Amino acid sequence: MKRFLLGLGLAFFVAACDDDESSFVRPGDEDSSSSVIPGSSGDLSSSSVTPQSSESETSVSSSSSKVPEPVEGSSVTPKSSSSVRSSSSASVEDLSSSSVRSSSSAPVEDLSSSSAKSSSSSAKSSSSAKSSSSESSSSEYVPFDHSQTLAGAWRIGEDRYKTFKDPRNGRSYYYITIYSEYKGYSVTVMAENLNIGDMVLGENDQNDDTKIERYCYNNDTTKCDEFGGLYQWAEMMQLPSRCNTESCADLIQENHQGICPDGWRLFTYDDYCVVMGYEDINNDGVKGLRSTYGFSGTNTSGFSLTGAGARTIEGGGDFLKKSVFWFYPREHDYDKTVYSTVGYVSATNNRAPQSDDGELKTAGFSVRCTKLEE
């Protein structure tokens, strides 16, 4: 069977972790079981920048509801020696569209010679100001609590999650070590998507090679806070933006760091195969990779995938809370100039990602990072 999913341009192949054979998927051969990726343009109105959070690296009980405190910071972008990009800071504001305070004024009364009236007016003014201030504070944006997406201790065991603080912007991430019964070894991976960089509108490419850029779903930075940023392939790789339209295979390194923090590297298909080899006593399969929080999963692996959606090649957002996509640090053999290999998981079926799934490099996908072995 051959099929090619258009819109995002997603090309699907057949090759599982334990299967070296694959068949290319060509246009026009879709079937009813495939998830068609339509091109759509979302709301491109600008939005505010998401608060970031920080927390020192520590062990975290999987049943914990502790939320990292928001901080401000700047990011320092690690670059490959082959990259033309220079290091710069990605500024972050602790604001959201819902946190804009409305101005309030105390009610004004007609003044008279009576001191009682003057006193009463002052009291009313003070009371009104307090009430207005209280209402304004209650409308401020509250950073998303990422512990909601994690697996409970009763499901995967105590103290499986730890936290890591990215020194580039002070944001904290949960991560987990997953052992593969099939592979016989483990990987330590982030249990949430990376979120770093200056937001650019979805209608634009990420082509400023002097800094890290990110998309937020439909230009809403609260979505970046909850689901992480969305990145084109070259941005994820921290290679020149021209690598989205030409082959840069000679610049791809083993354990390619890309956009990940120091001490981490980009998530690979081999990493996925290890994660997929989790202790699956309930035969959950891919469902065990998905979070129970809004993504129809059991999360018995602890990997905690959420439906981050995608930035389509037309510039809009699609598939929020329905699917999650990620690039691998490898160009696709079908056309190395414009295609990369990708992973894809849907909330509506248990199709496993395949080694030769492909997508245009100019789409915008989530990023997960893997901890380097010490």
Short mmCIF file of C-alpha atoms in Angstrom, two decimals:
data_model
loop_
_atom_site.label_atom_id
_atom_site.label_comp_id
_atom_site.label_asym_id
_atom_site.label_seq_id
_atom_site.Cartn_x
_atom_site.Cartn_y
_atom_site.Cartn_z
CA MET A 1 0.00 0.00 0.00
CA LYS A 2 1.27 3.45 -0.88
CA ARG A 3 0.03 6.79 0.32
CA PHE A 4 1.27 10.36 0.55
CA LEU A 5 -0.42 12.72 2.96
CA LEU A 6 -0.63 16.22 1.54
CA GLY A 7 -1.06 19.64 3.13
CA LEU A 8 1.80 19.23 5.52
CA GLY A 9 3.19 16.94 2.85
CA LEU A 10 3.62 14.08 5.30
CA ALA A 11 4.87 10.95 3.58
CA PHE A 12 4.33 7.67 5.38
CA PHE A 13 6.32 4.49 4.95
CA VAL A 14 6.19 1.03 6.47
CA ALA A 15 9.14 0.09 8.63
CA ALA A 16 8.81 -0.70 12.31
CA CYS A 17 11.58 -0.71 14.94
CA ASP A 18 12.19 -4.40 14.30
CA ASP A 19 11.67 -4.25 10.53
CA ASP A 20 14.38 -3.05 8.14
CA GLU A 21 12.18 -3.14 5.06
CA SER A 22 10.26 -0.06 3.93
CA SER A 23 8.07 0.99 1.04
CA PHE A 24 7.83 4.57 -0.17
CA VAL A 25 4.50 6.33 -0.09
CA ARG A 26 3.52 8.27 -3.18
CA PRO A 27 0.83 10.89 -3.90
CA GLY A 28 -2.73 9.87 -4.56
CA ASP A 29 -2.62 6.47 -2.88
CA GLU A 30 -4.28 7.36 0.41
CA ASP A 31 -6.66 5.00 2.10
CA SER A 32 -9.35 5.52 4.70
CA SER A 33 -7.08 4.46 7.54
CA SER A 34 -4.60 7.25 6.88
CA SER A 35 -4.73 10.58 8.68
CA VAL A 36 -4.79 13.19 5.95
CA ILE A 37 -2.84 16.32 6.79
CA PRO A 38 -4.67 19.27 5.26
CA GLY A 39 -2.93 22.57 4.75
CA SER A 40 -4.67 25.23 6.77
CA SER A 41 -3.93 28.71 7.88
CA GLY A 42 -4.74 29.60 11.44
CA ASP A 43 -5.28 32.89 13.23
CA LEU A 44 -2.15 34.92 12.57
CA SER A 45 -2.86 37.69 15.04
CA SER A 46 0.04 38.39 17.32
CA SER A 47 0.04 37.33 20.93
CA SER A 48 2.06 37.93 24.02
CA VAL A 49 5.13 36.03 25.08
CA THR A 50 4.82 33.14 27.47
CA PRO A 51 6.21 33.18 31.00
CA GLN A 52 9.15 30.86 31.54
CA SER A 53 9.83 28.81 34.63
CA SER A 54 12.88 27.67 36.51
CA GLU A 55 13.79 24.95 38.95
CA SER A 56 17.07 23.33 39.86
CA GLU A 57 17.69 19.78 38.72
CA THR A 58 16.21 17.44 41.28
CA SER A 59 14.27 14.26 41.73
CA VAL A 60 10.51 14.71 41.45
CA SER A 61 7.87 12.25 42.57
CA SER A 62 5.61 11.42 39.65
CA SER A 63 2.61 12.20 41.82
CA SER A 64 3.96 15.66 42.62
CA SER A 65 2.02 18.72 41.56
CA LYS A 66 4.85 21.16 42.16
CA VAL A 67 4.91 23.92 39.58
CA PRO A 68 8.18 25.66 38.64
CA GLU A 69 8.16 29.35 39.48
CA PRO A 70 8.19 31.79 36.53
CA VAL A 71 11.40 33.70 35.97
CA GLU A 72 12.84 35.95 33.33
CA GLY A 73 16.00 35.07 31.49
CA SER A 74 17.88 35.10 28.24
CA SER A 75 18.92 32.25 26.04
CA VAL A 76 22.37 31.55 24.71
CA THR A 77 22.21 29.51 21.54
CA PRO A 78 24.73 26.70 21.12
CA LYS A 79 25.78 26.46 17.50
CA SER A 80 27.43 23.79 15.44
CA SER A 81 30.89 24.68 14.19
CA SER A 82 29.51 24.27 10.71
CA SER A 83 26.68 26.71 11.31
CA VAL A 84 26.82 30.29 10.15
CA ARG A 85 24.64 31.33 13.06
CA SER A 86 26.06 33.43 15.84
CA SER A 87 25.12 33.11 19.49
CA SER A 88 22.57 35.57 20.75
CA SER A 89 20.01 36.00 23.46
CA ALA A 90 16.37 35.23 22.95
CA SER A 91 14.47 37.70 25.06
CA VAL A 92 11.49 36.50 27.04
CA GLU A 93 8.73 38.61 28.55
CA ASP A 94 6.62 37.40 31.45
CA LEU A 95 3.40 38.60 29.89
CA SER A 96 0.37 37.07 28.23
CA SER A 97 -2.59 38.55 26.44
CA SER A 98 -4.75 37.77 29.46
CA SER A 99 -2.45 39.52 31.92
CA VAL A 100 -2.87 43.06 30.59
CA ARG A 101 -4.20 45.06 33.46
CA SER A 102 -7.12 47.39 32.85
CA SER A 103 -6.67 50.84 34.32
CA SER A 104 -8.97 51.66 37.20
CA SER A 105 -10.00 54.92 38.70
CA ALA A 106 -11.63 55.60 42.05
CA PRO A 107 -15.18 56.94 41.90
CA VAL A 108 -15.39 60.70 42.18
CA GLU A 109 -17.97 62.33 44.42
CA ASP A 110 -19.06 65.96 44.61
CA LEU A 111 -17.03 67.58 47.36
CA SER A 112 -18.58 69.78 50.01
CA SER A 113 -17.38 71.65 53.04
CA SER A 114 -18.33 68.66 55.14
CA SER A 115 -15.30 66.71 56.33
CA ALA A 116 -17.53 63.66 56.71
CA LYS A 117 -18.24 63.66 52.99
CA SER A 118 -14.55 64.03 52.23
CA SER A 119 -13.70 61.13 54.49
CA SER A 120 -16.45 59.01 52.99
CA SER A 121 -15.26 59.78 49.48
CA SER A 122 -11.71 58.76 50.36
CA ALA A 123 -12.91 55.51 51.87
CA LYS A 124 -15.02 54.69 48.84
CA SER A 125 -12.15 55.55 46.52
CA SER A 126 -9.79 53.28 48.41
CA SER A 127 -12.34 50.46 48.45
CA SER A 128 -13.01 50.79 44.74
CA ALA A 129 -9.30 50.77 43.92
CA LYS A 130 -8.77 47.62 45.97
CA SER A 131 -11.69 45.90 44.25
CA SER A 132 -10.42 46.87 40.81
CA SER A 133 -6.90 45.72 41.66
CA SER A 134 -8.21 42.39 42.93
CA GLU A 135 -10.23 41.80 39.78
CA SER A 136 -7.26 42.71 37.59
CA SER A 137 -4.92 40.34 39.44
CA SER A 138 -7.36 37.46 39.05
CA SER A 139 -7.21 37.84 35.26
CA GLU A 140 -3.44 37.40 35.05
CA TYR A 141 -2.15 34.42 33.07
CA VAL A 142 -1.19 31.44 35.20
CA PRO A 143 1.70 29.35 33.78
CA PHE A 144 0.72 25.84 32.78
CA ASP A 145 1.42 23.12 35.36
CA HIS A 146 3.30 20.47 33.37
CA SER A 147 3.00 17.92 36.15
CA GLN A 148 -0.59 17.43 34.93
CA THR A 149 0.68 15.66 31.82
CA LEU A 150 2.95 13.21 33.67
CA ALA A 151 2.17 9.64 34.67
CA GLY A 152 1.18 9.01 38.27
CA ALA A 153 3.44 7.12 40.66
CA TRP A 154 0.87 4.34 40.90
CA ARG A 155 1.28 3.82 37.15
CA ILE A 156 5.07 3.91 36.63
CA GLY A 157 6.58 3.87 40.12
CA GLU A 158 7.87 6.43 42.59
CA ASP A 159 10.39 9.15 41.77
CA ARG A 160 10.66 8.35 38.06
CA TYR A 161 10.71 11.98 37.01
CA LYS A 162 13.47 14.50 37.62
CA THR A 163 13.73 18.14 36.60
CA PHE A 164 16.36 20.00 34.65
CA LYS A 165 16.76 23.78 34.34
CA ASP A 166 17.86 25.10 30.97
CA PRO A 167 20.43 27.81 31.82
CA ARG A 168 19.71 29.64 28.56
CA ASN A 169 16.32 30.92 29.73
CA GLY A 170 15.81 29.39 33.17
CA ARG A 171 12.95 27.17 32.06
CA SER A 172 12.51 23.85 33.87
CA TYR A 173 11.74 20.52 32.18
CA TYR A 174 10.68 17.13 33.49
CA TYR A 175 12.63 14.15 32.20
CA ILE A 176 12.56 10.39 32.70
CA THR A 177 14.75 7.33 32.10
CA ILE A 178 12.96 4.59 30.17
CA TYR A 179 14.34 1.07 29.92
CA SER A 180 13.65 -1.02 26.82
CA GLU A 181 13.04 -4.69 27.42
CA TYR A 182 13.38 -5.18 23.68
CA LYS A 183 16.68 -3.30 23.27
CA GLY A 184 18.17 -4.20 26.64
CA TYR A 185 19.22 -0.65 27.53
CA SER A 186 17.68 2.69 28.47
CA VAL A 187 17.50 6.31 27.36
CA THR A 188 16.92 9.44 29.40
CA VAL A 189 14.52 11.75 27.59
CA MET A 190 12.54 14.91 28.22
CA ALA A 191 8.95 14.22 29.26
CA GLU A 192 7.76 17.49 27.71
CA ASN A 193 8.49 19.48 24.58
CA LEU A 194 11.26 22.06 24.33
CA ASN A 195 10.23 25.71 24.55
CA ILE A 196 12.89 28.30 23.79
CA GLY A 197 13.42 31.19 21.41
CA ASP A 198 11.85 34.38 20.09
CA MET A 199 8.39 33.87 18.65
CA VAL A 200 7.94 34.55 14.95
CA LEU A 201 4.58 34.59 13.19
CA GLY A 202 3.57 31.34 11.57
CA GLU A 203 3.32 33.02 8.17
CA ASN A 204 7.09 33.56 8.19
CA ASP A 205 10.00 31.14 7.92
CA GLN A 206 12.50 30.86 10.75
CA ASN A 207 15.29 32.44 8.75
CA ASP A 208 17.14 34.69 11.22
CA ASP A 209 20.35 32.73 11.66
CA THR A 210 21.55 34.94 14.54
CA LYS A 211 19.13 33.62 17.16
CA ILE A 212 16.75 30.83 18.12
CA GLU A 213 13.25 31.32 16.73
CA ARG A 214 10.08 29.43 17.58
CA TYR A 215 6.49 29.23 16.42
CA CYS A 216 3.64 29.13 18.90
CA TYR A 217 0.49 27.38 17.75
CA ASN A 218 -1.62 29.98 15.91
CA ASN A 219 0.73 32.66 17.30
CA ASP A 220 -0.61 32.13 20.82
CA THR A 221 2.29 32.00 23.29
CA THR A 222 0.14 30.38 25.96
CA LYS A 223 0.19 27.37 23.63
CA CYS A 224 4.00 27.46 23.69
CA ASP A 225 3.83 27.44 27.47
CA GLU A 226 1.60 24.37 27.52
CA PHE A 227 2.76 22.42 24.46
CA GLY A 228 6.25 23.77 23.73
CA GLY A 229 7.52 25.62 20.69
CA LEU A 230 7.25 24.49 17.07
CA TYR A 231 10.39 24.52 14.93
CA GLN A 232 11.40 24.08 11.31
CA TRP A 233 14.02 21.42 10.66
CA ALA A 234 17.02 23.75 10.19
CA GLU A 235 16.05 25.69 13.31
CA MET A 236 15.85 22.48 15.33
CA MET A 237 19.22 21.43 13.95
CA GLN A 238 20.69 24.93 14.51
CA LEU A 239 21.99 24.88 10.95
CA PRO A 240 21.72 27.74 8.44
CA SER A 241 18.12 28.30 7.34
CA ARG A 242 19.15 27.44 3.77
CA CYS A 243 19.29 23.82 4.96
CA ASN A 244 15.48 23.74 4.77
CA THR A 245 15.75 23.86 0.98
CA GLU A 246 19.10 22.21 0.29
CA SER A 247 20.88 19.16 1.62
CA CYS A 248 23.15 19.75 4.59
CA ALA A 249 23.89 16.09 5.25
CA ASP A 250 27.59 16.84 5.67
CA LEU A 251 26.78 19.14 8.61
CA ILE A 252 24.82 16.55 10.61
CA GLN A 253 26.87 15.22 13.49
CA GLU A 254 26.62 12.12 15.63
CA ASN A 255 24.71 12.99 18.80
CA HIS A 256 23.66 16.21 17.11
CA GLN A 257 22.88 18.80 19.79
CA GLY A 258 20.93 21.23 17.65
CA ILE A 259 18.54 23.37 19.67
CA CYS A 260 18.88 21.23 22.81
CA PRO A 261 20.68 22.48 25.95
CA ASP A 262 24.29 21.54 26.68
CA GLY A 263 24.47 17.93 27.84
CA TRP A 264 21.50 16.96 25.67
CA ARG A 265 21.05 15.97 22.02
CA LEU A 266 18.17 15.71 19.59
CA PHE A 267 15.74 12.79 19.91
CA THR A 268 16.33 10.11 17.24
CA TYR A 269 14.37 7.23 15.78
CA ASP A 270 16.59 4.83 17.71
CA ASP A 271 15.60 6.68 20.90
CA TYR A 272 11.96 6.24 19.95
CA CYS A 273 12.50 2.50 19.55
CA VAL A 274 13.96 2.33 23.06
CA VAL A 275 11.05 4.31 24.48
CA MET A 276 8.61 2.08 22.60
CA GLY A 277 10.24 -0.92 24.29
CA TYR A 278 8.97 0.17 27.71
CA GLU A 279 7.56 -2.45 30.08
CA ASP A 280 4.17 -2.78 28.41
CA ILE A 281 2.37 -5.23 30.68
CA ASN A 282 -1.02 -4.03 29.42
CA ASN A 283 -0.16 -4.19 25.71
CA ASP A 284 -0.92 -0.49 25.35
CA GLY A 285 1.60 0.08 22.56
CA VAL A 286 1.64 3.67 21.29
CA LYS A 287 -1.24 4.50 23.62
CA GLY A 288 1.24 4.06 26.45
CA LEU A 289 3.35 6.92 25.05
CA ARG A 290 0.46 9.39 25.12
CA SER A 291 -0.44 11.43 28.17
CA THR A 292 -3.75 10.85 29.89
CA TYR A 293 -4.10 14.64 29.98
CA GLY A 294 -6.12 15.51 26.87
CA PHE A 295 -4.40 13.02 24.54
CA SER A 296 -6.33 9.77 25.01
CA GLY A 297 -3.39 7.80 26.36
CA THR A 298 -2.50 5.62 29.32
CA ASN A 299 1.07 6.96 29.65
CA THR A 300 2.31 3.65 31.02
CA SER A 301 5.73 4.50 29.56
CA GLY A 302 5.93 7.87 31.30
CA PHE A 303 6.91 9.55 27.99
CA SER A 304 3.92 11.89 28.28
CA LEU A 305 3.26 12.91 24.67
CA THR A 306 0.68 15.70 24.31
CA GLY A 307 -1.25 16.92 21.27
CA ALA A 308 0.94 19.89 20.37
CA GLY A 309 -0.30 20.03 16.78
CA ALA A 310 1.84 21.52 14.02
CA ARG A 311 2.63 24.64 12.06
CA THR A 312 1.61 23.72 8.52
CA ILE A 313 3.70 24.64 5.49
CA GLU A 314 1.09 27.31 4.69
CA GLY A 315 1.81 28.98 8.03
CA GLY A 316 -1.28 28.12 10.06
CA GLY A 317 -1.82 25.81 12.99
CA ASP A 318 -3.51 22.43 12.79
CA PHE A 319 -4.07 19.23 14.82
CA LEU A 320 -3.95 20.82 18.28
CA LYS A 321 -4.84 18.17 20.88
CA LYS A 322 -5.19 15.69 18.01
CA SER A 323 -1.60 14.85 17.01
CA VAL A 324 2.03 15.49 17.81
CA PHE A 325 4.86 15.60 15.27
CA TRP A 326 8.63 15.80 15.59
CA PHE A 327 11.56 15.90 13.18
CA TYR A 328 14.54 13.56 13.45
CA PRO A 329 18.09 14.84 12.83
CA ARG A 330 18.21 13.08 9.46
CA GLU A 331 17.31 14.13 5.93
CA HIS A 332 14.97 11.89 3.97
CA ASP A 333 16.46 9.75 1.21
CA TYR A 334 13.55 10.55 -1.10
CA ASP A 335 14.73 14.16 -1.43
CA LYS A 336 17.40 15.34 0.99
CA THR A 337 17.03 18.95 -0.11
CA VAL A 338 13.53 19.51 1.25
CA TYR A 339 12.49 16.44 3.29
CA SER A 340 13.37 15.15 6.74
CA THR A 341 12.38 11.98 8.54
CA VAL A 342 9.72 12.54 11.20
CA GLY A 343 7.75 10.93 14.00
CA TYR A 344 4.00 11.26 14.33
CA VAL A 345 1.47 10.08 16.94
CA SER A 346 -2.29 10.65 16.81
CA ALA A 347 -4.84 10.67 19.61
CA THR A 348 -7.34 8.78 17.46
CA ASN A 349 -5.37 5.67 16.51
CA ASN A 350 -2.46 3.57 17.70
CA ARG A 351 -0.37 3.70 14.53
CA ALA A 352 3.30 3.55 15.52
CA PRO A 353 5.83 5.97 13.99
CA GLN A 354 7.91 4.39 11.23
CA SER A 355 11.59 4.86 10.40
CA ASP A 356 10.91 6.41 6.99
CA ASP A 357 7.99 8.73 7.68
CA GLY A 358 8.87 11.96 5.92
CA GLU A 359 7.89 15.62 5.92
CA LEU A 360 8.91 18.92 4.36
CA LYS A 361 11.57 20.65 6.46
CA THR A 362 9.60 23.91 6.40
CA ALA A 363 6.76 22.59 8.58
CA GLY A 364 6.89 23.43 12.29
CA PHE A 365 7.09 20.53 14.75
CA SER A 366 7.79 19.84 18.42
CA VAL A 367 11.25 19.00 19.77
CA ARG A 368 12.26 16.46 22.41
CA CYS A 369 15.81 16.09 23.70
CA THR A 370 17.78 13.06 24.94
CA LYS A 371 20.34 13.30 27.74
CA LEU A 372 23.90 12.46 26.75
CA GLU A 373 25.34 9.45 28.52
CA GLU A 374 27.84 10.36 31.20
#
